PDB file of C-alpha atoms in Angstrom:
ATOM      1  CA  MET A   1       0.750 -56.125  31.093  1.00 62.00           C
ATOM      2  CA  ASN A   2      -1.575 -55.419  33.742  1.00 89.00           C
ATOM      3  CA  LEU A   3      -1.992 -52.296  35.882  1.00 93.00           C
ATOM      4  CA  SER A   4      -2.038 -52.176  39.593  1.00 95.00           C
ATOM      5  CA  THR A   5      -3.165 -49.233  42.096  1.00 95.00           C
ATOM      6  CA  GLU A   6      -2.953 -48.825  45.680  1.00 95.00           C
ATOM      7  CA  VAL A   7      -4.413 -45.849  47.567  1.00 94.00           C
ATOM      8  CA  ILE A   8      -2.704 -44.830  50.635  1.00 93.00           C
ATOM      9  CA  GLU A   9      -4.087 -42.109  52.806  1.00 88.00           C
ATOM     10  CA  LYS A  10      -1.883 -39.722  54.641  1.00 86.00           C
ATOM     11  CA  ALA A  11      -2.774 -37.017  57.391  1.00 79.00           C
ATOM     12  CA  ASP A  12      -3.608 -33.445  56.171  1.00 82.00           C
ATOM     13  CA  LYS A  13      -5.837 -34.387  53.331  1.00 89.00           C
ATOM     14  CA  LYS A  14      -3.122 -36.141  51.253  1.00 94.00           C
ATOM     15  CA  LYS A  15      -3.949 -39.307  49.189  1.00 96.00           C
ATOM     16  CA  ILE A  16      -1.271 -41.094  47.312  1.00 96.00           C
ATOM     17  CA  LEU A  17      -2.301 -43.469  44.605  1.00 97.00           C
ATOM     18  CA  ARG A  18       0.642 -45.624  43.671  1.00 97.00           C
ATOM     19  CA  VAL A  19       0.480 -47.054  40.038  1.00 97.00           C
ATOM     20  CA  ALA A  20       2.400 -50.085  38.489  1.00 97.00           C
ATOM     21  CA  GLY A  21       2.556 -51.622  35.232  1.00 96.00           C
ATOM     22  CA  GLU A  22       1.496 -49.981  31.896  1.00 96.00           C
ATOM     23  CA  VAL A  23      -1.086 -47.348  31.375  1.00 96.00           C
ATOM     24  CA  ASP A  24      -2.663 -47.767  27.951  1.00 95.00           C
ATOM     25  CA  ALA A  25      -6.454 -48.306  26.276  1.00 95.00           C
ATOM     26  CA  TYR A  26      -6.814 -51.552  28.283  1.00 96.00           C
ATOM     27  CA  THR A  27      -5.625 -50.444  31.447  1.00 96.00           C
ATOM     28  CA  ALA A  28      -6.816 -46.788  31.392  1.00 96.00           C
ATOM     29  CA  PRO A  29     -10.472 -47.476  32.552  1.00 96.00           C
ATOM     30  CA  GLU A  30      -8.917 -48.872  35.881  1.00 96.00           C
ATOM     31  CA  LEU A  31      -6.687 -45.872  36.444  1.00 97.00           C
ATOM     32  CA  LYS A  32      -9.621 -43.439  35.851  1.00 97.00           C
ATOM     33  CA  ALA A  33     -11.664 -45.507  38.163  1.00 96.00           C
ATOM     34  CA  ASN A  34      -9.176 -45.358  40.944  1.00 96.00           C
ATOM     35  CA  LEU A  35      -7.897 -41.771  40.266  1.00 97.00           C
ATOM     36  CA  ASN A  36     -11.064 -39.851  39.895  1.00 96.00           C
ATOM     37  CA  PRO A  37     -12.869 -40.266  42.967  1.00 96.00           C
ATOM     38  CA  LEU A  38      -9.598 -39.115  44.790  1.00 96.00           C
ATOM     39  CA  THR A  39      -9.831 -35.762  42.974  1.00 97.00           C
ATOM     40  CA  GLU A  40     -13.560 -35.336  43.827  1.00 95.00           C
ATOM     41  CA  GLU A  41     -12.924 -34.650  47.502  1.00 92.00           C
ATOM     42  CA  GLU A  42     -12.771 -31.046  48.322  1.00 93.00           C
ATOM     43  CA  GLY A  43      -9.400 -29.598  49.387  1.00 93.00           C
ATOM     44  CA  VAL A  44      -7.346 -33.093  49.026  1.00 96.00           C
ATOM     45  CA  GLU A  45      -4.023 -33.379  47.633  1.00 96.00           C
ATOM     46  CA  VAL A  46      -3.749 -36.174  45.269  1.00 97.00           C
ATOM     47  CA  ILE A  47      -0.164 -37.325  44.646  1.00 97.00           C
ATOM     48  CA  VAL A  48       0.141 -40.210  41.968  1.00 98.00           C
ATOM     49  CA  ASP A  49       3.425 -42.160  42.268  1.00 97.00           C
ATOM     50  CA  LEU A  50       4.363 -43.532  38.910  1.00 97.00           C
ATOM     51  CA  THR A  51       7.841 -44.980  39.874  1.00 96.00           C
ATOM     52  CA  ASP A  52       6.695 -48.489  38.805  1.00 96.00           C
ATOM     53  CA  VAL A  53       5.193 -47.373  35.580  1.00 96.00           C
ATOM     54  CA  SER A  54       7.013 -48.232  32.440  1.00 94.00           C
ATOM     55  CA  TYR A  55       4.850 -46.867  29.797  1.00 94.00           C
ATOM     56  CA  ILE A  56       1.917 -44.362  29.262  1.00 96.00           C
ATOM     57  CA  ASP A  57      -0.016 -43.962  26.066  1.00 95.00           C
ATOM     58  CA  SER A  58      -2.195 -41.208  24.917  1.00 94.00           C
ATOM     59  CA  THR A  59      -5.064 -42.843  26.399  1.00 95.00           C
ATOM     60  CA  GLY A  60      -3.259 -42.581  29.736  1.00 95.00           C
ATOM     61  CA  LEU A  61      -2.567 -38.900  29.286  1.00 96.00           C
ATOM     62  CA  GLY A  62      -6.176 -38.118  28.713  1.00 96.00           C
ATOM     63  CA  ILE A  63      -6.780 -39.837  32.115  1.00 97.00           C
ATOM     64  CA  PHE A  64      -4.560 -37.337  33.796  1.00 97.00           C
ATOM     65  CA  ILE A  65      -5.931 -34.375  32.041  1.00 97.00           C
ATOM     66  CA  GLY A  66      -9.594 -35.513  33.196  1.00 97.00           C
ATOM     67  CA  ALA A  67      -8.153 -35.857  36.614  1.00 98.00           C
ATOM     68  CA  LEU A  68      -6.691 -32.494  36.567  1.00 98.00           C
ATOM     69  CA  LYS A  69      -9.958 -30.850  35.198  1.00 97.00           C
ATOM     70  CA  SER A  70     -11.811 -32.628  38.278  1.00 97.00           C
ATOM     71  CA  ALA A  71      -9.122 -31.585  40.731  1.00 97.00           C
ATOM     72  CA  GLU A  72      -9.478 -28.035  39.657  1.00 97.00           C
ATOM     73  CA  ASN A  73     -13.220 -28.161  39.844  1.00 97.00           C
ATOM     74  CA  HIS A  74     -13.331 -29.678  43.396  1.00 96.00           C
ATOM     75  CA  GLY A  75     -10.693 -27.377  44.943  1.00 96.00           C
ATOM     76  CA  ALA A  76      -8.322 -30.286  45.063  1.00 96.00           C
ATOM     77  CA  THR A  77      -4.767 -30.396  43.783  1.00 97.00           C
ATOM     78  CA  LEU A  78      -2.808 -33.243  41.319  1.00 97.00           C
ATOM     79  CA  ARG A  79       0.663 -33.958  41.584  1.00 97.00           C
ATOM     80  CA  LEU A  80       2.608 -36.599  39.614  1.00 98.00           C
ATOM     81  CA  THR A  81       5.937 -38.229  41.017  1.00 97.00           C
ATOM     82  CA  GLY A  82       8.262 -40.874  40.066  1.00 96.00           C
ATOM     83  CA  LEU A  83       8.157 -40.394  36.435  1.00 96.00           C
ATOM     84  CA  ASN A  84      11.068 -42.310  34.599  1.00 95.00           C
ATOM     85  CA  GLU A  85      12.685 -40.533  31.730  1.00 94.00           C
ATOM     86  CA  ARG A  86      10.568 -42.324  28.973  1.00 93.00           C
ATOM     87  CA  VAL A  87       7.247 -41.282  30.572  1.00 95.00           C
ATOM     88  CA  LYS A  88       8.403 -37.740  31.818  1.00 95.00           C
ATOM     89  CA  ARG A  89       9.526 -36.978  28.004  1.00 95.00           C
ATOM     90  CA  LEU A  90       6.087 -37.919  26.915  1.00 95.00           C
ATOM     91  CA  PHE A  91       4.786 -35.457  29.362  1.00 96.00           C
ATOM     92  CA  THR A  92       7.399 -32.937  27.936  1.00 95.00           C
ATOM     93  CA  ILE A  93       6.661 -33.556  24.477  1.00 96.00           C
ATOM     94  CA  THR A  94       2.876 -33.004  24.814  1.00 95.00           C
ATOM     95  CA  GLY A  95       3.308 -29.888  26.929  1.00 95.00           C
ATOM     96  CA  LEU A  96       1.245 -31.460  29.765  1.00 95.00           C
ATOM     97  CA  ASP A  97       4.337 -30.874  32.057  1.00 95.00           C
ATOM     98  CA  GLU A  98       3.414 -27.220  31.802  1.00 95.00           C
ATOM     99  CA  VAL A  99      -0.242 -27.845  33.286  1.00 96.00           C
ATOM    100  CA  ILE A 100       0.347 -30.770  35.742  1.00 96.00           C
ATOM    101  CA  THR A 101       2.668 -30.358  38.682  1.00 96.00           C
ATOM    102  CA  ILE A 102       5.357 -32.910  38.108  1.00 96.00           C
ATOM    103  CA  ASP A 103       8.079 -33.444  40.817  1.00 93.00           C
ATOM    104  CA  ASP A 104      11.391 -34.396  39.606  1.00 80.00           C
ATOM    105  CA  GLU A 105      12.107 -36.797  42.487  1.00 65.00           C
ATOM    106  CA  ASN A 106      10.281 -38.997  44.531  1.00 54.00           C
ATOM    107  CA  THR A 107       8.908 -37.122  47.415  1.00 47.00           C
ATOM    108  CA  GLU A 108       9.006 -38.638  51.087  1.00 45.00           C
ATOM    109  CA  GLU A 109       5.244 -38.394  51.238  1.00 46.00           C
ATOM    110  CA  ALA A 110       5.047 -40.890  48.245  1.00 44.00           C
ATOM    111  CA  LYS A 111       7.307 -43.292  50.075  1.00 43.00           C
TER     112      LYS A 111
END
Protein backbone atom coordinates (compact mmCIF):
# COMPACT_ATOMS: atom_id res chain seq x y z
CA MET A 1 0.00 0.00 0.00
CA ASN A 2 1.08 3.54 -0.65
CA LEU A 3 1.65 6.27 1.87
CA SER A 4 0.29 9.77 1.62
CA THR A 5 1.13 12.78 3.74
CA GLU A 6 -0.29 16.26 4.06
CA VAL A 7 1.16 19.15 6.06
CA ILE A 8 -1.29 21.57 7.63
CA GLU A 9 0.10 24.73 9.19
CA LYS A 10 -1.82 26.18 12.11
CA ALA A 11 -1.32 29.39 14.06
CA ASP A 12 0.98 29.47 17.08
CA LYS A 13 3.79 27.46 15.47
CA LYS A 14 1.75 24.26 15.15
CA LYS A 15 2.20 21.97 12.20
CA ILE A 16 0.10 18.91 11.60
CA LEU A 17 1.32 16.06 9.43
CA ARG A 18 -1.56 13.83 8.38
CA VAL A 19 -0.37 10.40 7.36
CA ALA A 20 -2.42 7.72 5.58
CA GLY A 21 -1.58 4.19 4.50
CA GLU A 22 1.11 1.83 5.75
CA VAL A 23 4.49 2.84 7.14
CA ASP A 24 7.05 0.17 6.27
CA ALA A 25 10.51 -0.19 4.78
CA TYR A 26 9.23 0.96 1.38
CA THR A 27 7.25 4.01 2.51
CA ALA A 28 9.34 5.12 5.50
CA PRO A 29 11.69 7.30 3.39
CA GLU A 30 8.70 9.37 2.25
CA LEU A 31 7.53 9.80 5.84
CA LYS A 32 11.03 10.83 6.91
CA ALA A 33 11.32 13.33 4.04
CA ASN A 34 8.06 15.00 5.11
CA LEU A 35 8.40 14.76 8.89
CA ASN A 36 12.01 15.66 9.64
CA PRO A 37 11.99 19.18 8.12
CA LEU A 38 9.04 20.03 10.38
CA THR A 39 10.98 19.02 13.49
CA GLU A 40 13.93 21.20 12.50
CA GLU A 41 12.05 24.46 13.08
CA GLU A 42 12.80 26.14 16.40
CA GLY A 43 9.89 26.09 18.83
CA VAL A 44 7.38 24.42 16.53
CA GLU A 45 4.86 21.86 17.81
CA VAL A 46 4.59 18.98 15.37
CA ILE A 47 1.46 16.85 15.60
CA VAL A 48 1.46 13.66 13.55
CA ASP A 49 -2.08 12.47 12.84
CA LEU A 50 -1.99 8.70 12.32
CA THR A 51 -5.77 8.21 12.13
CA ASP A 52 -5.55 6.71 8.64
CA VAL A 53 -2.44 4.58 9.25
CA SER A 54 -3.23 0.89 9.40
CA TYR A 55 0.28 -0.52 9.89
CA ILE A 56 3.72 0.52 11.09
CA ASP A 57 6.81 -1.70 11.12
CA SER A 58 10.14 -1.26 12.88
CA THR A 59 11.46 0.97 10.10
CA GLY A 60 8.57 3.34 10.73
CA LEU A 61 9.23 3.31 14.45
CA GLY A 62 12.81 4.31 13.70
CA ILE A 63 11.55 7.32 11.74
CA PHE A 64 9.60 8.52 14.79
CA ILE A 65 12.62 8.04 17.06
CA GLY A 66 14.75 10.09 14.68
CA ALA A 67 12.05 12.78 14.48
CA LEU A 68 11.86 12.94 18.28
CA LYS A 69 15.63 13.42 18.52
CA SER A 70 15.51 16.09 15.82
CA ALA A 71 12.68 17.91 17.61
CA GLU A 72 14.58 17.84 20.90
CA ASN A 73 17.73 19.15 19.21
CA HIS A 74 15.82 22.06 17.66
CA GLY A 75 13.65 23.07 20.61
CA ALA A 76 10.53 21.66 18.97
CA THR A 77 7.99 19.16 20.29
CA LEU A 78 6.51 16.03 18.72
CA ARG A 79 3.11 14.49 19.46
CA LEU A 80 1.31 11.59 17.86
CA THR A 81 -2.46 11.35 17.65
CA GLY A 82 -5.09 9.08 16.13
CA LEU A 83 -3.34 5.76 16.71
CA ASN A 84 -5.54 2.70 16.22
CA GLU A 85 -5.27 -0.13 18.77
CA ARG A 86 -2.84 -2.15 16.65
CA VAL A 87 -0.44 0.75 16.10
CA LYS A 88 -0.73 1.96 19.70
CA ARG A 89 0.07 -1.55 20.96
CA LEU A 90 3.30 -1.52 18.93
CA PHE A 91 4.37 1.74 20.59
CA THR A 92 3.51 0.27 24.00
CA ILE A 93 5.34 -3.03 23.44
CA THR A 94 8.49 -1.21 22.35
CA GLY A 95 8.27 1.32 25.19
CA LEU A 96 8.13 4.25 22.79
CA ASP A 97 4.92 5.42 24.41
CA GLU A 98 7.13 6.36 27.38
CA VAL A 99 9.28 8.76 25.34
CA ILE A 100 6.96 10.04 22.62
CA THR A 101 3.82 11.95 23.60
CA ILE A 102 0.79 10.06 22.35
CA ASP A 103 -2.67 11.56 22.61
CA ASP A 104 -5.32 8.97 23.39
CA GLU A 105 -7.89 10.68 21.24
CA ASN A 106 -7.75 12.90 18.20
CA THR A 107 -7.30 16.48 19.21
CA GLU A 108 -9.30 19.33 17.76
CA GLU A 109 -6.05 20.76 16.36
CA ALA A 110 -5.57 17.68 14.20
CA LYS A 111 -9.04 17.79 12.68
